[in-house]
Short mmCIF file of the C-alpha atoms (twelve columns), coordinates in Angstrom:
data_MODEL
# 
_entry.id   MODEL 
# 
loop_
_atom_site.group_PDB 
_atom_site.id 
_atom_site.type_symbol 
_atom_site.label_atom_id 
_atom_site.label_alt_id 
_atom_site.label_comp_id 
_atom_site.label_asym_id 
_atom_site.label_seq_id 
_atom_site.Cartn_x 
_atom_site.Cartn_y 
_atom_site.Cartn_z 
_atom_site.pdbx_PDB_model_num 
ATOM 1   C CA . UNK A 1   23.617 63.335 -124.731 1 
ATOM 2   C CA . UNK A 2   25.325 65.020 -127.659 1 
ATOM 3   C CA . UNK A 3   28.745 66.531 -127.161 1 
ATOM 4   C CA . UNK A 4   29.716 69.472 -129.308 1 
ATOM 5   C CA . UNK A 5   33.355 70.331 -129.680 1 
ATOM 6   C CA . UNK A 6   35.368 72.781 -131.677 1 
ATOM 7   C CA . UNK A 7   39.004 72.654 -132.517 1 
ATOM 8   C CA . UNK A 8   41.939 73.716 -134.610 1 
ATOM 9   C CA . UNK A 9   45.108 72.048 -135.837 1 
ATOM 10  C CA . UNK A 10  48.352 73.418 -137.222 1 
ATOM 11  C CA . UNK A 11  51.875 72.157 -137.792 1 
ATOM 12  C CA . UNK A 12  54.834 74.264 -136.755 1 
ATOM 13  C CA . UNK A 13  58.038 73.357 -138.567 1 
ATOM 14  C CA . UNK A 14  61.288 73.733 -136.688 1 
ATOM 15  C CA . UNK A 15  62.163 76.633 -138.998 1 
ATOM 16  C CA . UNK A 16  59.018 78.574 -138.027 1 
ATOM 17  C CA . UNK A 17  59.892 78.883 -134.361 1 
ATOM 18  C CA . UNK A 18  57.872 78.815 -131.180 1 
ATOM 19  C CA . UNK A 19  56.625 82.401 -131.442 1 
ATOM 20  C CA . UNK A 20  54.369 81.436 -134.364 1 
ATOM 21  C CA . UNK A 21  52.772 78.744 -132.174 1 
ATOM 22  C CA . UNK A 22  52.093 81.192 -129.370 1 
ATOM 23  C CA . UNK A 23  50.575 83.774 -131.720 1 
ATOM 24  C CA . UNK A 24  48.468 81.189 -133.557 1 
ATOM 25  C CA . UNK A 25  47.173 79.772 -130.266 1 
ATOM 26  C CA . UNK A 26  46.290 83.153 -128.792 1 
ATOM 27  C CA . UNK A 27  44.357 84.043 -131.966 1 
ATOM 28  C CA . UNK A 28  42.343 80.796 -131.822 1 
ATOM 29  C CA . UNK A 29  41.548 81.249 -128.127 1 
ATOM 30  C CA . UNK A 30  40.082 84.714 -128.810 1 
ATOM 31  C CA . UNK A 31  37.094 82.994 -130.441 1 
ATOM 32  C CA . UNK A 32  36.112 81.123 -127.264 1 
ATOM 33  C CA . UNK A 33  33.329 82.689 -125.176 1 
ATOM 34  C CA . UNK A 34  35.278 82.596 -121.897 1 
ATOM 35  C CA . UNK A 35  38.686 83.791 -123.133 1 
ATOM 36  C CA . UNK A 36  38.226 87.549 -122.670 1 
ATOM 37  C CA . UNK A 37  37.101 87.065 -119.069 1 
ATOM 38  C CA . UNK A 38  39.949 84.670 -118.259 1 
ATOM 39  C CA . UNK A 39  43.251 86.190 -119.380 1 
ATOM 40  C CA . UNK A 40  45.211 84.137 -116.820 1 
ATOM 41  C CA . UNK A 41  43.863 80.882 -118.279 1 
ATOM 42  C CA . UNK A 42  44.673 82.075 -121.805 1 
ATOM 43  C CA . UNK A 43  48.207 83.003 -120.710 1 
ATOM 44  C CA . UNK A 44  48.668 79.584 -119.055 1 
ATOM 45  C CA . UNK A 45  47.552 77.818 -122.239 1 
ATOM 46  C CA . UNK A 46  49.849 79.927 -124.422 1 
ATOM 47  C CA . UNK A 47  52.809 79.272 -122.096 1 
ATOM 48  C CA . UNK A 48  52.115 75.519 -122.134 1 
ATOM 49  C CA . UNK A 49  51.937 75.563 -125.942 1 
ATOM 50  C CA . UNK A 50  55.256 77.407 -126.015 1 
ATOM 51  C CA . UNK A 51  56.902 74.821 -123.767 1 
ATOM 52  C CA . UNK A 52  55.488 71.844 -125.676 1 
ATOM 53  C CA . UNK A 53  56.473 73.182 -129.101 1 
ATOM 54  C CA . UNK A 54  59.937 74.021 -127.736 1 
ATOM 55  C CA . UNK A 55  60.297 70.450 -126.468 1 
ATOM 56  C CA . UNK A 56  59.305 69.056 -129.876 1 
ATOM 57  C CA . UNK A 57  61.793 71.281 -131.678 1 
ATOM 58  C CA . UNK A 58  64.730 71.092 -129.257 1 
ATOM 59  C CA . UNK A 59  64.536 67.617 -127.726 1 
ATOM 60  C CA . UNK A 60  62.730 65.632 -130.429 1 
ATOM 61  C CA . UNK A 61  64.378 67.514 -133.337 1 
ATOM 62  C CA . UNK A 62  60.952 67.440 -134.925 1 
ATOM 63  C CA . UNK A 63  58.216 69.618 -136.299 1 
ATOM 64  C CA . UNK A 64  55.421 70.155 -133.775 1 
ATOM 65  C CA . UNK A 65  51.834 69.253 -134.661 1 
ATOM 66  C CA . UNK A 66  49.471 71.204 -132.406 1 
ATOM 67  C CA . UNK A 67  45.783 70.464 -131.888 1 
ATOM 68  C CA . UNK A 68  43.537 72.625 -129.698 1 
ATOM 69  C CA . UNK A 69  40.106 71.250 -128.816 1 
ATOM 70  C CA . UNK A 70  37.407 72.908 -126.713 1 
ATOM 71  C CA . UNK A 71  34.774 70.401 -125.564 1 
ATOM 72  C CA . UNK A 72  32.736 72.665 -123.285 1 
ATOM 73  C CA . UNK A 73  34.635 71.596 -120.181 1 
ATOM 74  C CA . UNK A 74  38.296 71.557 -121.069 1 
ATOM 75  C CA . UNK A 75  40.593 73.179 -123.596 1 
ATOM 76  C CA . UNK A 76  42.798 70.277 -124.690 1 
ATOM 77  C CA . UNK A 77  46.270 71.145 -125.965 1 
ATOM 78  C CA . UNK A 78  47.959 68.271 -127.788 1 
ATOM 79  C CA . UNK A 79  51.413 68.445 -129.339 1 
ATOM 80  C CA . UNK A 80  52.728 65.557 -131.398 1 
ATOM 81  C CA . UNK A 81  56.333 65.096 -132.508 1 
ATOM 82  C CA . UNK A 82  58.269 62.371 -134.323 1 
ATOM 83  C CA . UNK A 83  60.317 61.070 -131.363 1 
ATOM 84  C CA . UNK A 84  58.706 58.236 -129.339 1 
ATOM 85  C CA . UNK A 85  60.873 59.038 -126.292 1 
ATOM 86  C CA . UNK A 86  58.621 60.340 -123.534 1 
ATOM 87  C CA . UNK A 87  59.706 63.566 -121.843 1 
ATOM 88  C CA . UNK A 88  60.946 63.295 -118.310 1 
ATOM 89  C CA . UNK A 89  60.871 65.856 -115.585 1 
ATOM 90  C CA . UNK A 90  64.330 67.061 -114.621 1 
ATOM 91  C CA . UNK A 91  65.535 69.016 -111.651 1 
ATOM 92  C CA . UNK A 92  66.921 72.189 -113.183 1 
ATOM 93  C CA . UNK A 93  69.548 74.107 -111.280 1 
ATOM 94  C CA . UNK A 94  68.812 77.806 -110.540 1 
ATOM 95  C CA . UNK A 95  71.109 79.041 -113.338 1 
ATOM 96  C CA . UNK A 96  69.982 76.526 -115.983 1 
ATOM 97  C CA . UNK A 97  68.272 77.979 -119.041 1 
ATOM 98  C CA . UNK A 98  66.329 74.797 -119.808 1 
ATOM 99  C CA . UNK A 99  64.926 71.737 -118.082 1 
ATOM 100 C CA . UNK A 100 61.692 73.160 -116.682 1 
ATOM 101 C CA . UNK A 101 59.214 72.584 -119.534 1 
ATOM 102 C CA . UNK A 102 57.551 69.441 -118.205 1 
ATOM 103 C CA . UNK A 103 57.286 70.917 -114.704 1 
ATOM 104 C CA . UNK A 104 55.755 74.119 -116.086 1 
ATOM 105 C CA . UNK A 105 53.109 72.251 -118.089 1 
ATOM 106 C CA . UNK A 106 52.376 69.971 -115.135 1 
ATOM 107 C CA . UNK A 107 51.913 72.983 -112.834 1 
ATOM 108 C CA . UNK A 108 49.736 75.003 -115.234 1 
ATOM 109 C CA . UNK A 109 47.421 72.274 -116.532 1 
ATOM 110 C CA . UNK A 110 44.471 70.782 -114.706 1 
ATOM 111 C CA . UNK A 111 45.426 67.416 -116.210 1 
ATOM 112 C CA . UNK A 112 48.180 66.259 -118.502 1 
ATOM 113 C CA . UNK A 113 49.567 63.089 -119.964 1 
ATOM 114 C CA . UNK A 114 51.747 61.595 -122.652 1 
ATOM 115 C CA . UNK A 115 51.273 58.758 -125.037 1 
ATOM 116 C CA . UNK A 116 53.665 56.927 -127.310 1 
ATOM 117 C CA . UNK A 117 52.405 56.549 -130.828 1 
ATOM 118 C CA . UNK A 118 53.653 54.400 -133.675 1 
ATOM 119 C CA . UNK A 119 55.244 57.456 -135.260 1 
ATOM 120 C CA . UNK A 120 56.260 59.493 -132.206 1 
ATOM 121 C CA . UNK A 121 54.536 60.764 -129.095 1 
ATOM 122 C CA . UNK A 122 51.738 63.113 -128.120 1 
ATOM 123 C CA . UNK A 123 51.708 65.241 -124.981 1 
ATOM 124 C CA . UNK A 124 48.272 66.520 -123.985 1 
ATOM 125 C CA . UNK A 125 47.279 69.052 -121.337 1 
ATOM 126 C CA . UNK A 126 43.762 70.019 -120.235 1 
ATOM 127 C CA . UNK A 127 42.864 73.518 -119.058 1 
ATOM 128 C CA . UNK A 128 39.493 74.139 -117.415 1 
ATOM 129 C CA . UNK A 129 38.370 77.759 -117.308 1 
ATOM 130 C CA . UNK A 130 36.805 78.998 -114.076 1 
ATOM 131 C CA . UNK A 131 33.036 78.913 -113.889 1 
ATOM 132 C CA . UNK A 132 31.112 81.799 -115.361 1 
ATOM 133 C CA . UNK A 133 28.262 83.515 -113.519 1 
ATOM 134 C CA . UNK A 134 25.795 80.858 -114.598 1 
ATOM 135 C CA . UNK A 135 28.260 78.035 -113.955 1 
ATOM 136 C CA . UNK A 136 28.461 76.818 -117.543 1 
ATOM 137 C CA . UNK A 137 30.525 77.018 -120.669 1 
ATOM 138 C CA . UNK A 138 29.216 75.231 -123.712 1 
ATOM 139 C CA . UNK A 139 31.161 74.130 -126.742 1 
ATOM 140 C CA . UNK A 140 28.786 75.931 -129.078 1 
ATOM 141 C CA . UNK A 141 29.566 79.232 -127.356 1 
ATOM 142 C CA . UNK A 142 26.178 79.654 -125.716 1 
ATOM 143 C CA . UNK A 143 25.813 79.586 -121.964 1 
# 
């Protein structure tokens, strides 16, 4: 069985800000056959990207290297930064302005994980769109 996948990659320097990552991601998602019918899934992906890029910039003091991959089942969001320290979930107080990123990604994603690399870490989240009328999404865009 052949697996077709499509994907995009882009680096977001700390100077470019998180907004550029959100806009870039939203633009890439527009090309997927299910995106127009699933605005909530698109919004969840964009929010997760925002949180992961923010974590790379703020906590890792690093540029963020974002890869989006659609494999026909899952939209994989992977963000790599230069700090090998794995993120940890914190209990943010009601008035805190930070400390919720990991919990947000964990709540939004169907699956997520982190992996230390020789030159940093990668956090990956998987988002599965709801089934279409015929029950299928294919990586080549045909159903």
